[in-house]
């Protein structure tokens, strides 16, 4: 998939990821139902509502592309026959969501040949949307639709440079969930 196609894919998914995140957020204060998955991790009715929105929209918009979700294990077999797949995490940070915190996000990634080539991260409680459709092309979009380009990550530091760096400057920016991930796409 070329750059133009990835950009079109991301543009088509922006309203979808906002809808899914907003649906999850609306359920946060409503005594959301929680159960344990087979691996013991929690899943909520908000995870499932977001998953339903994302999955249905991805299949409608891109019917030839498999969709793999953390909440729907039956589709993992479908991805064997495709070099591109949409990977969704309908509620990343379920434990934080359950505790009523705002540190959760909805994620969608286009994975081609095992590597993310485009992606979206939406933190609905903070109304922050990050997306990328290629190396060095990372953006943030506000609720009002304003976009700003995010700076490209700098070259990796040598370990000797990192050792001289104060510990406080090594910590990720916790005020912008997903920003580091958006910049790595």
PDB file of C-alpha atoms in Angstrom:
ATOM      1  CA  UNK A   1       0.000   0.000   0.000  1.00  0.00           C
ATOM      2  CA  UNK A   2       1.538   3.300  -1.059  1.00  0.00           C
ATOM      3  CA  UNK A   3       1.645   6.554   0.919  1.00  0.00           C
ATOM      4  CA  UNK A   4      -1.484   7.981  -0.736  1.00  0.00           C
ATOM      5  CA  UNK A   5      -3.474   4.817   0.008  1.00  0.00           C
ATOM      6  CA  UNK A   6      -2.312   4.779   3.630  1.00  0.00           C
ATOM      7  CA  UNK A   7      -3.323   8.425   4.004  1.00  0.00           C
ATOM      8  CA  UNK A   8      -6.785   7.658   2.597  1.00  0.00           C
ATOM      9  CA  UNK A   9      -7.116   4.695   4.960  1.00  0.00           C
ATOM     10  CA  UNK A  10      -6.215   6.846   7.976  1.00  0.00           C
ATOM     11  CA  UNK A  11      -8.550   9.666   6.905  1.00  0.00           C
ATOM     12  CA  UNK A  12     -11.416   7.166   6.577  1.00  0.00           C
ATOM     13  CA  UNK A  13     -10.706   5.759  10.048  1.00  0.00           C
ATOM     14  CA  UNK A  14     -10.540   9.092  11.928  1.00  0.00           C
ATOM     15  CA  UNK A  15     -14.322   9.394  12.444  1.00  0.00           C
ATOM     16  CA  UNK A  16     -14.521   5.666  13.202  1.00  0.00           C
ATOM     17  CA  UNK A  17     -11.925   5.735  15.974  1.00  0.00           C
ATOM     18  CA  UNK A  18     -13.531   8.855  17.477  1.00  0.00           C
ATOM     19  CA  UNK A  19     -16.949   7.150  17.470  1.00  0.00           C
ATOM     20  CA  UNK A  20     -15.552   4.002  19.120  1.00  0.00           C
ATOM     21  CA  UNK A  21     -13.638   5.962  21.755  1.00  0.00           C
ATOM     22  CA  UNK A  22     -16.581   8.201  22.540  1.00  0.00           C
ATOM     23  CA  UNK A  23     -18.843   5.147  22.912  1.00  0.00           C
ATOM     24  CA  UNK A  24     -16.394   3.608  25.391  1.00  0.00           C
ATOM     25  CA  UNK A  25     -16.068   6.874  27.312  1.00  0.00           C
ATOM     26  CA  UNK A  26     -19.855   7.176  27.596  1.00  0.00           C
ATOM     27  CA  UNK A  27     -19.933   3.794  29.367  1.00  0.00           C
ATOM     28  CA  UNK A  28     -17.169   4.580  31.859  1.00  0.00           C
ATOM     29  CA  UNK A  29     -19.379   6.115  34.539  1.00  0.00           C
ATOM     30  CA  UNK A  30     -22.266   3.680  34.132  1.00  0.00           C
ATOM     31  CA  UNK A  31     -21.168   0.746  36.325  1.00  0.00           C
ATOM     32  CA  UNK A  32     -19.617  -0.931  33.311  1.00  0.00           C
ATOM     33  CA  UNK A  33     -19.851  -4.734  33.279  1.00  0.00           C
ATOM     34  CA  UNK A  34     -16.473  -6.448  33.789  1.00  0.00           C
ATOM     35  CA  UNK A  35     -15.528 -10.072  33.244  1.00  0.00           C
ATOM     36  CA  UNK A  36     -12.261 -11.954  32.932  1.00  0.00           C
ATOM     37  CA  UNK A  37     -10.946 -13.233  29.605  1.00  0.00           C
ATOM     38  CA  UNK A  38      -9.349 -16.668  29.343  1.00  0.00           C
ATOM     39  CA  UNK A  39      -5.942 -15.153  30.086  1.00  0.00           C
ATOM     40  CA  UNK A  40      -7.314 -13.525  33.254  1.00  0.00           C
ATOM     41  CA  UNK A  41      -7.215  -9.956  31.942  1.00  0.00           C
ATOM     42  CA  UNK A  42     -10.369  -7.873  32.273  1.00  0.00           C
ATOM     43  CA  UNK A  43     -12.768  -7.065  29.464  1.00  0.00           C
ATOM     44  CA  UNK A  44     -15.650  -4.630  29.831  1.00  0.00           C
ATOM     45  CA  UNK A  45     -18.826  -3.852  27.962  1.00  0.00           C
ATOM     46  CA  UNK A  46     -16.976  -0.724  26.776  1.00  0.00           C
ATOM     47  CA  UNK A  47     -14.222  -2.901  25.204  1.00  0.00           C
ATOM     48  CA  UNK A  48     -16.896  -4.876  23.387  1.00  0.00           C
ATOM     49  CA  UNK A  49     -18.903  -1.820  22.263  1.00  0.00           C
ATOM     50  CA  UNK A  50     -15.760  -0.158  20.893  1.00  0.00           C
ATOM     51  CA  UNK A  51     -14.725  -3.436  19.255  1.00  0.00           C
ATOM     52  CA  UNK A  52     -18.096  -3.780  17.515  1.00  0.00           C
ATOM     53  CA  UNK A  53     -17.877  -0.239  16.089  1.00  0.00           C
ATOM     54  CA  UNK A  54     -14.271  -0.624  14.924  1.00  0.00           C
ATOM     55  CA  UNK A  55     -14.678  -4.084  13.470  1.00  0.00           C
ATOM     56  CA  UNK A  56     -17.884  -3.294  11.566  1.00  0.00           C
ATOM     57  CA  UNK A  57     -16.471  -0.065  10.121  1.00  0.00           C
ATOM     58  CA  UNK A  58     -13.124  -1.614   9.150  1.00  0.00           C
ATOM     59  CA  UNK A  59     -14.848  -4.501   7.380  1.00  0.00           C
ATOM     60  CA  UNK A  60     -17.253  -2.128   5.620  1.00  0.00           C
ATOM     61  CA  UNK A  61     -14.527   0.295   4.523  1.00  0.00           C
ATOM     62  CA  UNK A  62     -11.877  -2.313   3.656  1.00  0.00           C
ATOM     63  CA  UNK A  63     -13.697  -5.604   2.977  1.00  0.00           C
ATOM     64  CA  UNK A  64     -10.680  -7.344   1.445  1.00  0.00           C
ATOM     65  CA  UNK A  65      -8.455  -6.675   4.466  1.00  0.00           C
ATOM     66  CA  UNK A  66      -8.539  -8.964   7.521  1.00  0.00           C
ATOM     67  CA  UNK A  67      -9.255  -7.312  10.866  1.00  0.00           C
ATOM     68  CA  UNK A  68      -7.546  -8.679  13.961  1.00  0.00           C
ATOM     69  CA  UNK A  69      -8.809  -7.648  17.372  1.00  0.00           C
ATOM     70  CA  UNK A  70      -7.694  -8.383  20.891  1.00  0.00           C
ATOM     71  CA  UNK A  71     -11.348  -9.078  21.710  1.00  0.00           C
ATOM     72  CA  UNK A  72     -12.112 -11.407  18.797  1.00  0.00           C
ATOM     73  CA  UNK A  73      -9.714 -14.339  18.629  1.00  0.00           C
ATOM     74  CA  UNK A  74     -11.544 -16.104  15.780  1.00  0.00           C
ATOM     75  CA  UNK A  75     -10.088 -13.760  13.149  1.00  0.00           C
ATOM     76  CA  UNK A  76      -6.449 -14.586  13.836  1.00  0.00           C
ATOM     77  CA  UNK A  77      -6.640 -17.432  11.312  1.00  0.00           C
ATOM     78  CA  UNK A  78      -7.862 -15.092   8.555  1.00  0.00           C
ATOM     79  CA  UNK A  79      -4.667 -13.053   8.582  1.00  0.00           C
ATOM     80  CA  UNK A  80      -2.489 -15.960   7.398  1.00  0.00           C
ATOM     81  CA  UNK A  81      -3.517 -15.369   3.795  1.00  0.00           C
ATOM     82  CA  UNK A  82      -2.862 -11.615   3.691  1.00  0.00           C
ATOM     83  CA  UNK A  83       0.291  -9.497   3.795  1.00  0.00           C
ATOM     84  CA  UNK A  84      -1.736  -6.541   5.193  1.00  0.00           C
ATOM     85  CA  UNK A  85      -4.036  -6.586   8.195  1.00  0.00           C
ATOM     86  CA  UNK A  86      -5.818  -4.026  10.349  1.00  0.00           C
ATOM     87  CA  UNK A  87      -5.061  -4.614  14.027  1.00  0.00           C
ATOM     88  CA  UNK A  88      -7.434  -3.043  16.530  1.00  0.00           C
ATOM     89  CA  UNK A  89      -7.235  -2.657  20.268  1.00  0.00           C
ATOM     90  CA  UNK A  90     -10.674  -1.337  21.163  1.00  0.00           C
ATOM     91  CA  UNK A  91      -9.694  -0.265  24.678  1.00  0.00           C
ATOM     92  CA  UNK A  92      -6.007  -0.143  25.523  1.00  0.00           C
ATOM     93  CA  UNK A  93      -5.778   0.439  29.265  1.00  0.00           C
ATOM     94  CA  UNK A  94      -8.852  -1.463  30.415  1.00  0.00           C
ATOM     95  CA  UNK A  95      -7.628  -1.577  34.028  1.00  0.00           C
ATOM     96  CA  UNK A  96      -7.238   2.215  34.085  1.00  0.00           C
ATOM     97  CA  UNK A  97     -10.666   2.570  32.463  1.00  0.00           C
ATOM     98  CA  UNK A  98     -12.237   0.389  35.176  1.00  0.00           C
ATOM     99  CA  UNK A  99     -10.639   2.562  37.881  1.00  0.00           C
ATOM    100  CA  UNK A 100     -12.267   5.636  36.308  1.00  0.00           C
ATOM    101  CA  UNK A 101      -8.975   7.130  35.145  1.00  0.00           C
ATOM    102  CA  UNK A 102      -8.440   8.911  31.836  1.00  0.00           C
ATOM    103  CA  UNK A 103      -5.387   6.889  30.800  1.00  0.00           C
ATOM    104  CA  UNK A 104      -6.864   4.644  28.140  1.00  0.00           C
ATOM    105  CA  UNK A 105      -6.981   4.746  24.355  1.00  0.00           C
ATOM    106  CA  UNK A 106      -8.410   3.146  21.240  1.00  0.00           C
ATOM    107  CA  UNK A 107      -5.834   1.961  18.698  1.00  0.00           C
ATOM    108  CA  UNK A 108      -5.886   0.934  15.051  1.00  0.00           C
ATOM    109  CA  UNK A 109      -2.802  -0.095  13.080  1.00  0.00           C
ATOM    110  CA  UNK A 110      -2.244  -1.113   9.492  1.00  0.00           C
ATOM    111  CA  UNK A 111       0.338  -3.882   9.609  1.00  0.00           C
ATOM    112  CA  UNK A 112       2.039  -4.883   6.367  1.00  0.00           C
ATOM    113  CA  UNK A 113       4.514  -7.751   6.294  1.00  0.00           C
ATOM    114  CA  UNK A 114       4.704  -7.656  10.086  1.00  0.00           C
ATOM    115  CA  UNK A 115       5.433  -3.912  10.405  1.00  0.00           C
ATOM    116  CA  UNK A 116       3.094  -1.062  11.309  1.00  0.00           C
ATOM    117  CA  UNK A 117       2.865   1.299   8.340  1.00  0.00           C
ATOM    118  CA  UNK A 118      -0.019   3.499   9.525  1.00  0.00           C
ATOM    119  CA  UNK A 119      -1.923   3.939  12.742  1.00  0.00           C
ATOM    120  CA  UNK A 120      -4.283   5.930  14.900  1.00  0.00           C
ATOM    121  CA  UNK A 121      -4.391   6.395  18.675  1.00  0.00           C
ATOM    122  CA  UNK A 122      -7.346   8.136  20.285  1.00  0.00           C
ATOM    123  CA  UNK A 123      -7.493   8.995  23.993  1.00  0.00           C
ATOM    124  CA  UNK A 124     -11.187   9.948  24.312  1.00  0.00           C
ATOM    125  CA  UNK A 125     -11.089  11.110  27.939  1.00  0.00           C
ATOM    126  CA  UNK A 126      -8.430  13.651  26.968  1.00  0.00           C
ATOM    127  CA  UNK A 127      -9.833  14.194  23.466  1.00  0.00           C
ATOM    128  CA  UNK A 128      -6.421  13.608  21.881  1.00  0.00           C
ATOM    129  CA  UNK A 129      -6.065  11.886  18.528  1.00  0.00           C
ATOM    130  CA  UNK A 130      -2.695  10.981  17.060  1.00  0.00           C
ATOM    131  CA  UNK A 131      -2.174   9.398  13.669  1.00  0.00           C
ATOM    132  CA  UNK A 132       0.510   8.550  11.154  1.00  0.00           C
ATOM    133  CA  UNK A 133       0.514   7.122   7.652  1.00  0.00           C
ATOM    134  CA  UNK A 134       4.260   6.964   7.057  1.00  0.00           C
ATOM    135  CA  UNK A 135       7.707   7.525   8.487  1.00  0.00           C
ATOM    136  CA  UNK A 136       8.094  11.117   9.673  1.00  0.00           C
ATOM    137  CA  UNK A 137       4.385  11.829   9.092  1.00  0.00           C
ATOM    138  CA  UNK A 138       2.851  11.997  12.571  1.00  0.00           C
ATOM    139  CA  UNK A 139      -0.001  14.342  13.459  1.00  0.00           C
ATOM    140  CA  UNK A 140      -2.325  15.339  16.267  1.00  0.00           C
ATOM    141  CA  UNK A 141      -5.919  16.358  15.559  1.00  0.00           C
ATOM    142  CA  UNK A 142      -8.044  18.314  18.031  1.00  0.00           C
ATOM    143  CA  UNK A 143     -11.775  17.805  18.507  1.00  0.00           C
ATOM    144  CA  UNK A 144     -12.328  20.890  16.355  1.00  0.00           C
ATOM    145  CA  UNK A 145     -10.484  19.255  13.482  1.00  0.00           C
ATOM    146  CA  UNK A 146      -7.325  21.366  13.740  1.00  0.00           C
ATOM    147  CA  UNK A 147      -4.204  19.387  12.871  1.00  0.00           C
ATOM    148  CA  UNK A 148      -0.637  19.885  13.798  1.00  0.00           C
ATOM    149  CA  UNK A 149       2.370  18.024  12.557  1.00  0.00           C
ATOM    150  CA  UNK A 150       4.401  16.340  15.271  1.00  0.00           C
ATOM    151  CA  UNK A 151       8.174  16.569  15.136  1.00  0.00           C
ATOM    152  CA  UNK A 152      10.012  13.561  13.787  1.00  0.00           C
ATOM    153  CA  UNK A 153      11.791  11.577  16.453  1.00  0.00           C
ATOM    154  CA  UNK A 154      15.466  12.385  16.630  1.00  0.00           C
ATOM    155  CA  UNK A 155      18.134   9.825  15.932  1.00  0.00           C
ATOM    156  CA  UNK A 156      18.604   7.342  18.776  1.00  0.00           C
ATOM    157  CA  UNK A 157      21.086   8.470  21.379  1.00  0.00           C
ATOM    158  CA  UNK A 158      24.187   6.471  22.092  1.00  0.00           C
ATOM    159  CA  UNK A 159      24.015   4.631  25.398  1.00  0.00           C
ATOM    160  CA  UNK A 160      26.877   6.796  26.731  1.00  0.00           C
ATOM    161  CA  UNK A 161      24.772   9.934  26.038  1.00  0.00           C
ATOM    162  CA  UNK A 162      21.769   8.392  27.745  1.00  0.00           C
ATOM    163  CA  UNK A 163      23.770   7.522  30.851  1.00  0.00           C
ATOM    164  CA  UNK A 164      24.635  11.216  31.331  1.00  0.00           C
ATOM    165  CA  UNK A 165      21.015  12.269  30.931  1.00  0.00           C
ATOM    166  CA  UNK A 166      19.113  12.966  34.194  1.00  0.00           C
ATOM    167  CA  UNK A 167      16.599  10.260  35.024  1.00  0.00           C
ATOM    168  CA  UNK A 168      13.709  12.740  34.995  1.00  0.00           C
ATOM    169  CA  UNK A 169      14.360  13.556  31.333  1.00  0.00           C
ATOM    170  CA  UNK A 170      14.336   9.862  30.378  1.00  0.00           C
ATOM    171  CA  UNK A 171      10.733   9.359  31.431  1.00  0.00           C
ATOM    172  CA  UNK A 172       8.063   9.398  28.735  1.00  0.00           C
ATOM    173  CA  UNK A 173       5.635  12.318  28.668  1.00  0.00           C
ATOM    174  CA  UNK A 174       2.715  10.909  30.664  1.00  0.00           C
ATOM    175  CA  UNK A 175       0.555  13.891  29.752  1.00  0.00           C
ATOM    176  CA  UNK A 176       0.294  12.686  26.151  1.00  0.00           C
ATOM    177  CA  UNK A 177      -0.712   9.015  26.073  1.00  0.00           C
ATOM    178  CA  UNK A 178       0.180   7.354  22.839  1.00  0.00           C
ATOM    179  CA  UNK A 179       2.344  10.214  21.557  1.00  0.00           C
ATOM    180  CA  UNK A 180       5.510   8.155  21.667  1.00  0.00           C
ATOM    181  CA  UNK A 181       3.769   5.306  19.867  1.00  0.00           C
ATOM    182  CA  UNK A 182       2.389   7.692  17.243  1.00  0.00           C
ATOM    183  CA  UNK A 183       5.842   9.072  16.601  1.00  0.00           C
ATOM    184  CA  UNK A 184       7.334   5.606  16.128  1.00  0.00           C
ATOM    185  CA  UNK A 185       4.941   4.634  13.305  1.00  0.00           C
TER     186      UNK A 185
END
